[in-house]
Each structure stands twice: as C-alpha cells, then as structure tokens.
Short mmCIF file of N, CA, C and O in Angstrom, two decimals:
data_model
loop_
_atom_site.label_atom_id
_atom_site.label_comp_id
_atom_site.label_asym_id
_atom_site.label_seq_id
_atom_site.Cartn_x
_atom_site.Cartn_y
_atom_site.Cartn_z
N VAL P 68 114.57 109.64 104.46
CA VAL P 68 115.35 109.07 103.44
C VAL P 68 115.83 107.53 104.22
O VAL P 68 116.57 107.67 104.61
N MET P 69 115.80 106.48 103.49
CA MET P 69 115.81 105.46 103.57
C MET P 69 115.98 104.19 102.63
O MET P 69 114.78 103.43 102.18
N PRO P 70 117.43 104.15 101.91
CA PRO P 70 117.62 103.50 101.16
C PRO P 70 117.84 101.56 101.86
O PRO P 70 118.25 101.75 102.95
N PHE P 71 117.22 101.33 101.39
CA PHE P 71 117.26 99.75 101.56
C PHE P 71 117.88 98.31 101.25
O PHE P 71 117.71 98.38 99.53
N GLY P 72 118.33 97.66 101.58
CA GLY P 72 118.47 95.71 101.01
C GLY P 72 118.04 94.92 101.92
O GLY P 72 117.17 94.44 101.72
N ASP P 73 119.34 94.59 102.93
CA ASP P 73 119.09 93.33 103.55
C ASP P 73 118.51 93.90 105.21
O ASP P 73 117.91 93.54 105.64
N CYS P 74 118.96 95.77 104.64
CA CYS P 74 118.77 96.19 106.01
C CYS P 74 118.49 97.78 105.42
O CYS P 74 118.32 98.11 104.11
N ALA P 75 117.66 98.81 106.46
CA ALA P 75 116.80 99.84 105.89
C ALA P 75 118.56 101.10 106.36
O ALA P 75 118.87 100.57 107.65
N LEU P 76 118.38 102.08 105.92
CA LEU P 76 119.76 102.51 106.42
C LEU P 76 119.57 104.71 106.32
O LEU P 76 119.14 105.05 105.24
N ASP P 77 118.91 105.63 107.61
CA ASP P 77 118.40 106.27 107.24
C ASP P 77 119.37 107.07 107.46
O ASP P 77 120.14 107.67 107.86
N ILE P 78 119.10 107.84 106.01
CA ILE P 78 120.55 109.52 106.06
C ILE P 78 119.65 110.54 106.24
O ILE P 78 120.74 111.10 105.15
N SER P 79 118.37 110.27 106.50
CA SER P 79 117.73 112.09 106.62
C SER P 79 119.02 113.04 107.37
O SER P 79 118.60 114.07 106.50
N SER P 80 119.41 112.78 107.93
CA SER P 80 119.88 113.97 108.59
C SER P 80 121.34 114.01 107.79
O SER P 80 121.82 115.54 108.08
N ARG P 81 121.19 113.36 107.01
CA ARG P 81 122.94 114.00 105.75
C ARG P 81 122.07 114.96 104.46
O ARG P 81 122.83 114.86 103.78
N LEU P 82 120.89 115.10 104.37
CA LEU P 82 120.41 115.68 103.52
C LEU P 82 119.34 117.40 103.79
O LEU P 82 119.43 117.35 105.18
N SER P 83 119.22 118.11 103.23
CA SER P 83 118.28 118.61 103.64
C SER P 83 117.65 119.03 102.41
O SER P 83 117.66 118.85 101.10
N ARG P 84 116.64 119.95 102.30
CA ARG P 84 115.52 120.38 101.85
C ARG P 84 115.83 121.23 100.90
O ARG P 84 115.46 121.94 99.73
N ASP P 85 117.29 121.93 100.80
CA ASP P 85 117.79 123.08 99.89
C ASP P 85 118.38 122.11 98.79
O ASP P 85 119.19 123.18 98.17
N MET P 86 119.35 120.78 98.93
CA MET P 86 119.93 120.24 98.24
C MET P 86 119.31 119.82 96.86
O MET P 86 117.87 119.76 96.72
N PRO P 87 119.99 120.68 95.59
CA PRO P 87 119.49 120.16 94.45
C PRO P 87 119.27 118.62 94.30
O PRO P 87 119.62 118.51 95.11
N LEU P 88 118.61 118.49 93.46
CA LEU P 88 117.61 117.09 93.51
C LEU P 88 119.25 115.73 92.56
O LEU P 88 119.07 115.09 93.26
N LEU P 89 119.95 116.26 91.92
CA LEU P 89 121.43 115.70 91.35
C LEU P 89 121.95 115.75 93.11
O LEU P 89 122.30 114.90 93.01
N CYS P 90 122.00 116.36 93.87
CA CYS P 90 122.48 116.13 94.87
C CYS P 90 122.47 115.65 95.51
O CYS P 90 123.06 114.71 96.60
N LEU P 91 120.66 115.31 95.76
CA LEU P 91 120.03 114.53 97.05
C LEU P 91 120.81 112.95 95.82
O LEU P 91 121.05 111.87 96.78
N ALA P 92 120.13 112.97 94.73
CA ALA P 92 120.71 111.42 94.35
C ALA P 92 121.74 111.15 94.40
O ALA P 92 122.20 110.07 94.74
N ARG P 93 122.90 112.22 94.53
CA ARG P 93 124.34 111.80 94.49
C ARG P 93 124.44 111.22 96.08
O ARG P 93 124.99 110.19 95.76
N GLU P 94 124.04 111.59 96.94
CA GLU P 94 124.11 111.26 98.32
C GLU P 94 123.59 110.10 98.68
O GLU P 94 124.42 109.26 99.57
N ILE P 95 122.50 110.02 98.47
CA ILE P 95 121.86 108.87 98.24
C ILE P 95 122.28 107.60 97.85
O ILE P 95 123.16 106.56 98.37
N GLY P 96 123.10 107.78 96.30
CA GLY P 96 124.15 107.01 95.84
C GLY P 96 125.20 106.56 96.29
O GLY P 96 125.93 105.57 96.20
N ALA P 97 125.80 107.63 97.32
CA ALA P 97 127.32 107.08 98.07
C ALA P 97 127.33 106.32 99.07
O ALA P 97 127.92 105.82 100.08
N HIS P 98 125.76 105.78 99.32
CA HIS P 98 125.79 104.77 100.80
C HIS P 98 125.39 103.14 100.01
O HIS P 98 124.81 102.70 100.56
N SER P 99 124.89 103.41 98.81
CA SER P 99 124.89 102.11 98.24
C SER P 99 125.92 101.01 98.80
O SER P 99 127.27 101.08 98.82
N GLY P 100 125.38 100.21 99.04
CA GLY P 100 126.35 99.06 100.12
C GLY P 100 125.97 98.55 101.06
O GLY P 100 126.22 97.83 101.51
N GLU P 101 126.10 99.73 101.78
CA GLU P 101 125.66 100.16 103.65
C GLU P 101 124.93 99.75 104.02
O GLU P 101 125.02 99.26 105.40
N HIS P 102 124.18 99.25 102.82
CA HIS P 102 122.68 98.56 103.58
C HIS P 102 122.32 96.76 102.92
O HIS P 102 121.07 96.62 103.02
N GLY P 103 123.63 96.44 102.28
CA GLY P 103 123.65 94.94 102.00
C GLY P 103 123.02 95.89 100.53
O GLY P 103 122.21 96.22 99.55
N HIS P 104 122.21 94.16 99.50
CA HIS P 104 122.15 94.14 98.55
C HIS P 104 120.69 93.17 98.25
O HIS P 104 120.42 92.72 97.77
N GLY P 105 120.21 93.76 99.43
CA GLY P 105 119.01 92.10 99.37
C GLY P 105 117.35 93.53 99.07
O GLY P 105 117.99 94.09 98.31
N THR P 106 116.19 92.82 99.22
CA THR P 106 114.92 93.50 98.98
C THR P 106 114.37 93.50 100.07
O THR P 106 113.02 93.29 99.85
N ASN P 107 114.52 93.11 101.40
CA ASN P 107 113.89 94.14 102.37
C ASN P 107 113.09 95.27 102.83
O ASN P 107 113.12 95.75 102.86
N GLY P 108 112.34 95.59 101.90
CA GLY P 108 111.69 96.81 101.45
C GLY P 108 111.09 97.20 103.38
O GLY P 108 110.43 97.84 103.58
N THR P 109 110.87 95.74 103.92
CA THR P 109 109.33 96.09 105.08
C THR P 109 110.73 96.72 106.37
O THR P 109 110.35 96.97 107.27
N ALA P 110 112.22 96.36 106.14
CA ALA P 110 112.93 97.51 106.81
C ALA P 110 112.84 98.77 107.24
O ALA P 110 113.07 99.02 108.16
N CYS P 111 112.88 99.11 105.82
CA CYS P 111 112.38 100.42 106.06
C CYS P 111 111.14 100.95 107.05
O CYS P 111 111.11 101.81 107.92
N ILE P 112 109.97 100.55 106.76
CA ILE P 112 108.77 100.46 108.09
C ILE P 112 108.90 100.07 109.21
O ILE P 112 108.76 101.06 110.23
N GLN P 113 109.71 98.38 108.90
CA GLN P 113 110.49 98.45 111.00
C GLN P 113 111.07 99.81 111.51
O GLN P 113 111.16 99.96 112.65
N SER P 114 112.34 100.30 110.41
CA SER P 114 112.64 101.36 111.16
C SER P 114 112.58 102.76 111.30
O SER P 114 112.63 103.23 112.19
N LEU P 115 111.38 102.29 111.29
CA LEU P 115 110.00 104.07 111.56
C LEU P 115 110.50 103.87 113.19
O LEU P 115 110.10 104.71 113.86
N GLY P 116 109.64 102.56 113.30
CA GLY P 116 109.65 102.68 114.95
C GLY P 116 108.78 103.23 115.45
O GLY P 116 107.31 103.05 114.72
N SER P 117 108.89 103.90 116.36
CA SER P 117 107.45 104.84 116.57
C SER P 117 107.87 106.19 116.63
O SER P 117 107.21 106.90 116.72
N GLN P 118 108.56 106.56 115.90
CA GLN P 118 109.04 108.16 114.97
C GLN P 118 107.33 108.02 114.33
O GLN P 118 106.82 107.17 112.99
N LYS P 119 106.52 108.89 114.36
CA LYS P 119 105.53 109.70 113.65
C LYS P 119 105.40 109.95 112.26
O LYS P 119 106.27 111.39 112.27
N VAL P 120 105.23 109.25 111.46
CA VAL P 120 105.47 110.18 109.56
C VAL P 120 103.77 110.79 109.75
O VAL P 120 103.27 109.30 109.33
N ASP P 121 103.34 111.35 108.22
CA ASP P 121 102.25 111.37 107.29
C ASP P 121 102.22 110.86 106.73
O ASP P 121 101.21 110.56 105.70
N ARG P 122 103.40 110.07 105.68
CA ARG P 122 103.44 109.68 104.58
C ARG P 122 104.82 109.05 104.32
O ARG P 122 105.53 109.62 104.88
N VAL P 123 104.64 107.51 103.54
CA VAL P 123 105.67 106.66 103.66
C VAL P 123 105.47 106.73 101.88
O VAL P 123 104.63 106.90 100.97
N VAL P 124 106.87 107.86 100.88
CA VAL P 124 106.54 107.23 99.57
C VAL P 124 107.83 106.12 99.63
O VAL P 124 109.44 106.49 99.93
N PHE P 125 107.59 105.41 98.64
CA PHE P 125 108.46 104.35 98.95
C PHE P 125 108.31 103.77 97.59
O PHE P 125 107.67 103.37 96.17
N LEU P 126 109.72 103.83 96.66
CA LEU P 126 109.78 103.89 95.35
C LEU P 126 110.76 102.17 95.52
O LEU P 126 112.21 102.29 95.83
N SER P 127 110.08 101.71 94.26
CA SER P 127 111.00 100.28 94.48
C SER P 127 110.43 99.46 93.35
O SER P 127 109.76 99.92 92.51
N ASP P 128 111.23 98.40 92.59
CA ASP P 128 110.35 97.17 91.73
C ASP P 128 109.31 96.63 92.24
O ASP P 128 108.57 95.95 91.50
N MET P 129 109.36 97.10 93.48
CA MET P 129 108.50 96.15 94.47
C MET P 129 108.45 94.55 94.37
O MET P 129 107.65 93.55 94.91
N GLN P 130 109.38 94.46 93.62
CA GLN P 130 110.28 92.65 94.10
C GLN P 130 111.38 92.41 95.29
O GLN P 130 112.29 92.76 94.98
N MET P 131 109.97 92.47 96.25
CA MET P 131 111.11 92.70 97.30
C MET P 131 110.69 91.49 98.35
O MET P 131 109.45 91.17 98.15
N TYR P 132 110.94 91.23 99.33
CA TYR P 132 110.40 89.87 100.30
C TYR P 132 111.26 90.49 101.84
O TYR P 132 111.97 91.82 101.74
N GLY P 133 110.68 90.07 102.61
CA GLY P 133 110.74 90.32 104.27
C GLY P 133 112.22 89.86 104.60
O GLY P 133 113.14 89.93 103.91
N HIS P 134 111.82 88.73 105.62
CA HIS P 134 113.36 87.87 106.04
C HIS P 134 113.49 87.04 105.53
O HIS P 134 114.96 86.56 105.90
N LYS P 135 112.98 86.37 104.92
CA LYS P 135 113.81 85.83 104.27
C LYS P 135 112.41 85.47 102.33
O LYS P 135 111.45 85.99 102.23
N TYR P 136 113.98 84.78 101.08
CA TYR P 136 113.25 84.99 99.76
C TYR P 136 111.55 84.40 100.23
O TYR P 136 111.35 83.38 100.66
N GLY P 137 110.88 84.82 98.78
CA GLY P 137 109.36 84.67 98.74
C GLY P 137 108.61 85.00 99.82
O GLY P 137 107.48 84.68 99.88
N ASP P 138 108.90 85.67 101.07
CA ASP P 138 107.55 86.24 102.31
C ASP P 138 107.80 87.28 102.38
O ASP P 138 108.88 87.77 103.14
N SER P 139 106.85 87.90 101.90
CA SER P 139 106.71 89.41 101.76
C SER P 139 105.80 90.15 102.92
O SER P 139 105.10 89.06 103.20
N HIS P 140 106.80 91.08 103.95
CA HIS P 140 106.02 90.94 105.17
C HIS P 140 105.56 92.82 105.28
O HIS P 140 104.98 93.52 106.36
N PHE P 141 105.69 93.53 103.97
CA PHE P 141 105.80 94.70 103.97
C PHE P 141 104.19 95.65 104.36
O PHE P 141 104.28 96.34 104.94
N GLY P 142 103.37 94.82 103.72
CA GLY P 142 102.12 95.10 104.27
C GLY P 142 101.52 95.05 105.46
O GLY P 142 100.70 95.60 106.00
N VAL P 143 102.42 93.96 105.60
CA VAL P 143 101.67 93.39 107.51
C VAL P 143 102.45 94.62 107.92
O VAL P 143 102.37 95.51 109.22
N ALA P 144 103.68 94.54 107.88
CA ALA P 144 104.22 96.07 108.55
C ALA P 144 103.98 97.70 108.27
O ALA P 144 104.39 98.37 109.90
N ILE P 145 103.19 97.90 107.33
CA ILE P 145 102.21 98.64 107.38
C ILE P 145 101.11 99.12 108.07
O ILE P 145 100.92 100.07 108.44
N GLU P 146 100.74 97.70 107.82
CA GLU P 146 99.60 97.67 108.72
C GLU P 146 100.23 98.03 110.62
O GLU P 146 99.34 98.41 110.98
N ASP P 147 100.86 96.92 111.21
CA ASP P 147 101.27 97.41 112.65
C ASP P 147 101.72 98.78 112.24
O ASP P 147 100.97 99.33 113.95
N TYR P 148 102.37 99.51 111.88
CA TYR P 148 103.04 100.76 112.08
C TYR P 148 101.45 101.56 112.27
O TYR P 148 101.13 101.72 112.73
N ARG P 149 100.42 101.19 111.18
CA ARG P 149 98.97 102.48 111.26
C ARG P 149 98.53 101.52 112.85
O ARG P 149 98.24 102.56 113.46
N ARG P 150 98.75 100.58 112.97
CA ARG P 150 97.65 100.06 114.34
C ARG P 150 98.17 101.09 115.59
O ARG P 150 97.88 101.10 116.44
N GLN P 151 99.81 101.05 115.05
CA GLN P 151 100.72 101.47 116.83
C GLN P 151 101.53 102.55 116.58
O GLN P 151 101.50 103.33 117.77
N VAL P 152 101.02 103.48 115.68
CA VAL P 152 102.03 104.85 115.27
C VAL P 152 100.86 105.59 114.47
O VAL P 152 100.34 106.59 115.34
N ASN P 153 100.62 105.35 113.50
CA ASN P 153 99.65 106.29 113.03
C ASN P 153 98.96 105.91 112.26
O ASN P 153 99.31 105.33 110.82
N ARG P 154 97.33 105.99 112.35
CA ARG P 154 96.44 104.96 111.71
C ARG P 154 95.80 105.38 110.16
O ARG P 154 95.54 105.21 109.66
N ASP P 155 96.12 106.97 110.40
CA ASP P 155 96.12 107.64 108.72
C ASP P 155 97.48 107.51 107.99
O ASP P 155 96.99 108.99 107.41
N VAL P 156 98.58 107.46 107.80
CA VAL P 156 99.54 107.45 107.69
C VAL P 156 99.31 106.98 105.95
O VAL P 156 98.44 106.13 105.74
N TRP P 157 99.57 107.95 105.12
CA TRP P 157 99.37 107.23 103.68
C TRP P 157 100.79 106.76 103.19
O TRP P 157 101.82 106.75 103.99
N LEU P 158 100.45 105.39 102.57
CA LEU P 158 101.46 105.18 101.61
C LEU P 158 101.09 105.02 100.20
O LEU P 158 100.64 105.02 99.34
N HIS P 159 102.35 105.94 99.53
CA HIS P 159 102.45 105.98 98.27
C HIS P 159 103.63 105.34 97.91
O HIS P 159 104.56 105.25 97.66
N SER P 160 102.83 104.08 96.81
CA SER P 160 103.94 103.28 96.38
C SER P 160 104.44 103.24 94.85
O SER P 160 103.16 103.22 94.57
N VAL P 161 105.34 103.73 94.47
CA VAL P 161 105.43 104.00 93.14
C VAL P 161 106.46 102.28 92.62
O VAL P 161 108.15 102.15 93.32
N ASP P 162 105.82 102.12 92.03
CA ASP P 162 106.59 100.80 91.03
C ASP P 162 107.53 101.56 90.06
O ASP P 162 106.62 102.22 88.89
N LEU P 163 108.87 101.49 90.24
CA LEU P 163 109.78 101.71 89.33
C LEU P 163 110.10 100.90 87.66
O LEU P 163 110.46 101.21 86.96
N ALA P 164 109.12 99.95 88.29
CA ALA P 164 109.75 98.53 87.01
C ALA P 164 108.32 98.49 86.16
O ALA P 164 108.24 97.69 85.03
N SER P 165 107.11 98.35 86.52
CA SER P 165 105.79 98.18 86.64
C SER P 165 105.68 96.72 85.97
O SER P 165 105.37 96.35 85.15
N TYR P 166 105.88 96.17 86.94
CA TYR P 166 106.00 94.44 86.86
C TYR P 166 104.85 93.68 86.93
O TYR P 166 104.14 93.30 86.71
N GLY P 167 103.95 95.27 87.91
CA GLY P 167 102.34 95.53 88.23
C GLY P 167 101.90 94.12 89.59
O GLY P 167 100.71 93.36 89.65
N THR P 168 103.16 94.18 90.34
CA THR P 168 102.71 93.39 91.28
C THR P 168 103.38 94.45 92.80
O THR P 168 103.86 94.55 92.96
N PRO P 169 102.08 95.05 93.15
CA PRO P 169 102.59 95.71 93.93
C PRO P 169 102.52 95.64 95.63
O PRO P 169 102.33 94.08 95.75
N ALA P 170 103.16 96.56 96.28
CA ALA P 170 103.83 95.90 97.83
C ALA P 170 102.63 95.32 98.46
O ALA P 170 102.56 94.84 99.61
N VAL P 171 101.46 96.61 98.06
CA VAL P 171 100.36 96.05 98.65
C VAL P 171 98.85 96.74 98.16
O VAL P 171 99.07 97.28 96.88
N PRO P 172 97.94 96.09 98.93
CA PRO P 172 96.54 96.20 98.24
C PRO P 172 96.47 97.69 97.98
O PRO P 172 95.98 98.06 98.72
N PRO P 173 95.30 98.14 96.86
CA PRO P 173 94.74 99.35 97.04
C PRO P 173 93.74 99.51 98.33
O PRO P 173 93.35 98.35 98.81
N GLY P 174 93.72 100.67 98.68
CA GLY P 174 93.12 101.01 100.26
C GLY P 174 93.04 101.75 100.59
O GLY P 174 93.41 102.85 100.04
N LYS P 175 92.37 102.20 101.43
CA LYS P 175 92.76 103.48 102.48
C LYS P 175 93.77 104.14 102.53
O LYS P 175 94.38 103.12 103.41
N ASN P 176 94.23 105.25 102.14
CA ASN P 176 95.95 106.14 101.91
C ASN P 176 96.38 105.28 101.92
O ASN P 176 97.59 105.48 101.95
N VAL P 177 95.75 104.65 100.40
CA VAL P 177 97.01 103.57 99.61
C VAL P 177 97.41 104.82 98.40
O VAL P 177 96.20 104.13 97.32
N ASN P 178 98.18 104.69 97.92
CA ASN P 178 97.87 105.51 96.18
C ASN P 178 99.47 104.43 95.29
O ASN P 178 100.43 104.08 95.96
N LEU P 179 98.96 103.70 94.80
CA LEU P 179 99.33 103.21 94.35
C LEU P 179 100.05 103.82 92.58
O LEU P 179 98.96 104.20 91.69
N ILE P 180 101.13 103.85 92.23
CA ILE P 180 101.70 104.23 90.95
C ILE P 180 102.93 103.45 90.73
O ILE P 180 103.95 102.86 91.12
N ALA P 181 103.11 103.77 88.85
CA ALA P 181 103.81 102.89 88.03
C ALA P 181 104.71 104.03 86.99
O ALA P 181 103.74 104.75 86.55
N GLY P 182 105.98 103.99 87.76
CA GLY P 182 106.76 104.57 86.49
C GLY P 182 106.95 106.04 87.62
O GLY P 182 107.13 105.68 88.92
N PHE P 183 107.88 106.85 86.93
CA PHE P 183 108.30 107.79 87.86
C PHE P 183 108.86 108.97 86.65
O PHE P 183 109.16 109.17 85.23
N SER P 184 108.90 110.18 87.07
CA SER P 184 108.84 111.56 86.23
C SER P 184 108.59 112.52 87.67
O SER P 184 108.35 112.26 88.51
N GLU P 185 109.46 113.68 87.30
CA GLU P 185 108.76 114.76 88.11
C GLU P 185 107.68 115.16 88.33
O GLU P 185 107.57 116.44 89.26
N GLN P 186 106.22 114.47 88.06
CA GLN P 186 104.96 114.75 88.93
C GLN P 186 104.83 113.72 89.40
O GLN P 186 103.79 114.31 89.89
N ILE P 187 105.69 113.66 90.26
CA ILE P 187 105.67 111.64 91.34
C ILE P 187 104.40 113.08 92.66
O ILE P 187 103.67 112.84 93.21
N LEU P 188 105.40 114.02 92.81
CA LEU P 188 104.83 114.90 94.05
C LEU P 188 103.60 115.62 93.97
O LEU P 188 102.79 115.68 94.84
N ASN P 189 103.29 116.17 92.63
CA ASN P 189 101.95 116.16 92.12
C ASN P 189 100.68 115.16 92.46
O ASN P 189 99.98 115.51 92.96
N LEU P 190 101.29 114.26 91.93
CA LEU P 190 100.40 113.07 92.27
C LEU P 190 99.98 112.91 93.81
O LEU P 190 98.88 112.27 94.36
N ILE P 191 101.18 112.91 94.80
CA ILE P 191 100.86 112.91 95.84
C ILE P 191 100.06 113.45 96.62
O ILE P 191 99.12 113.15 97.17
N ALA P 192 100.46 114.96 96.27
CA ALA P 192 99.62 116.02 96.71
C ALA P 192 98.08 116.12 96.20
O ALA P 192 96.89 116.21 96.77
N MET P 193 97.51 115.44 94.78
CA MET P 193 96.57 115.47 94.42
C MET P 193 95.86 114.27 95.66
O MET P 193 94.73 114.02 95.64
N ALA P 194 96.57 113.39 95.14
CA ALA P 194 95.81 112.19 96.48
C ALA P 194 95.58 111.79 98.09
O ALA P 194 94.67 111.42 98.16
N GLU P 195 96.50 113.07 98.36
CA GLU P 195 96.18 113.71 99.54
C GLU P 195 95.05 114.84 99.83
O GLU P 195 94.61 115.08 101.02
N GLY P 196 94.76 115.19 98.38
CA GLY P 196 93.72 116.18 98.44
C GLY P 196 94.36 117.35 99.12
O GLY P 196 93.95 118.45 99.56
N ILE P 197 95.98 117.84 98.76
CA ILE P 197 96.46 118.92 99.72
C ILE P 197 96.48 120.45 98.33
O ILE P 197 96.54 120.04 97.29
N GLY P 198 95.93 121.43 98.86
CA GLY P 198 96.09 122.70 98.10
C GLY P 198 94.30 122.54 97.09
O GLY P 198 93.97 123.34 97.00
N GLN P 199 94.05 121.21 97.42
CA GLN P 199 92.49 121.22 97.13
C GLN P 199 91.90 121.93 97.98
O GLN P 199 90.24 122.33 96.63
N GLU P 200 91.33 122.19 99.00
CA GLU P 200 90.21 123.22 99.76
C GLU P 200 90.88 124.64 99.68
O GLU P 200 89.40 125.57 99.64
N GLN P 201 91.62 124.96 98.75
CA GLN P 201 91.76 126.47 98.33
C GLN P 201 92.13 126.98 96.82
O GLN P 201 91.15 127.74 96.81
N SER P 202 92.11 126.02 95.92
CA SER P 202 92.15 125.85 94.89
C SER P 202 92.03 124.54 93.83
O SER P 202 92.23 123.65 94.97
N LYS P 203 91.44 124.32 92.78
CA LYS P 203 91.02 122.97 92.29
C LYS P 203 92.44 122.82 91.63
O LYS P 203 92.32 121.87 90.93
N CYS P 204 93.53 123.71 91.98
CA CYS P 204 94.79 123.52 91.19
C CYS P 204 95.90 122.50 91.64
O CYS P 204 95.89 122.91 93.09
N VAL P 205 97.07 122.13 91.08
CA VAL P 205 97.89 120.80 91.59
C VAL P 205 98.74 122.14 92.47
O VAL P 205 99.09 123.06 91.75
N PRO P 206 99.28 122.03 93.05
CA PRO P 206 100.26 122.68 93.97
C PRO P 206 101.71 122.07 93.40
O PRO P 206 101.93 121.55 93.03
N SER P 207 102.09 123.63 93.60
CA SER P 207 103.53 123.71 92.52
C SER P 207 104.48 122.61 93.15
O SER P 207 104.28 122.41 94.55
N LEU P 208 105.61 122.54 93.40
CA LEU P 208 106.72 121.55 93.95
C LEU P 208 107.55 122.49 94.82
O LEU P 208 107.62 121.96 96.07
N GLU P 209 107.52 123.87 94.62
CA GLU P 209 107.77 124.81 95.46
C GLU P 209 106.87 124.99 96.98
O GLU P 209 107.29 124.54 98.16
N TYR P 210 105.30 124.61 96.60
CA TYR P 210 104.55 124.73 97.62
C TYR P 210 105.10 123.44 98.92
O TYR P 210 104.89 123.51 99.79
N VAL P 211 105.32 122.09 98.17
CA VAL P 211 105.34 120.68 98.64
C VAL P 211 107.06 120.69 99.25
O VAL P 211 106.64 120.60 100.79
N ARG P 212 107.74 121.04 98.53
CA ARG P 212 108.99 121.33 99.18
C ARG P 212 109.07 121.84 101.19
O ARG P 212 109.23 122.29 101.76
N LYS P 213 108.13 123.33 100.33
CA LYS P 213 107.99 124.59 101.29
C LYS P 213 107.27 123.76 102.99
O LYS P 213 107.24 123.96 103.59
N ASN P 214 106.38 122.72 102.50
CA ASN P 214 105.22 122.55 103.55
C ASN P 214 105.47 121.10 103.63
O ASN P 214 104.85 121.16 104.38
N PHE P 215 106.29 120.17 103.25
CA PHE P 215 106.58 119.02 103.59
C PHE P 215 107.88 118.83 103.64
O PHE P 215 108.68 117.85 102.88
#
C-alpha cells in the first residue's frame, strides 16, 4: 500500500491482512501529508524498484502528473516495470472521480474501472480469471484475502 503525493510512501509493513477495513482506511489516512500533496502517481510504480508484484491496484482521480505539472509518466513507468521486472503484472486502474481520463490506455493486463464499491475485488478477480478454472462463480472476498 503506497499513498502518494509528491512521492510514494510504502506503508505495507504497518498493515495486516487481519485488519478490519475501517482500521486499514484509518491507518492509511494517518499518513496523509507525509508524502506531500502532489499528484505524482508515477512515484508508486518507481518505488517498487525490482520488487516483483503480480498486480498493481491504483486508486486515483487520474488527474496526476509525473515530475512536473502537465507531464504524465505513469504509462511509461508501468511499461518500464514490465520490461525490467514482471512482464505479466496486472494494472487495475480505478478512476475514483470518473473524469474519463485513464492513466494508461486499455491493453494486455490492464483493467480500467470507474467508481468504487465493495465489488472492486470481484471485478479484479474476474479480469484476471481467478477462480474461473474451478467454477464460473466469482470468488468470495474471503478467498481473495486468503490467497492474495
């Protein structure tokens, strides 16, 4: 989990899979301001470095910029990460404001979602095909938490 502003702040070590959702939100909110107040979503991807992850779930209003205002490098950062670390990483880009300006264009292993609800995890699982080989049912939230 990396809240971002001018830079990204990895707070994953401060969170637990067993934490209730509101406690997670409170913990993330407690670090507001520690990462600045900009819109540099690229910093999240760059902060991964060589750490291999299977998916990136990016929550934003998509009104973000790279190192200077008006210059978005998010798509380039994802492509660099794919080229250097994990070519199969999934990007689930959740547009919280629905302005219609995605951070990246549609493509392989890119899932563009607008809005937010408790069904986000189900949409992510469906996009990745998780559980479909066993059943046509969408996996439960408990299954996703246990396995991811």
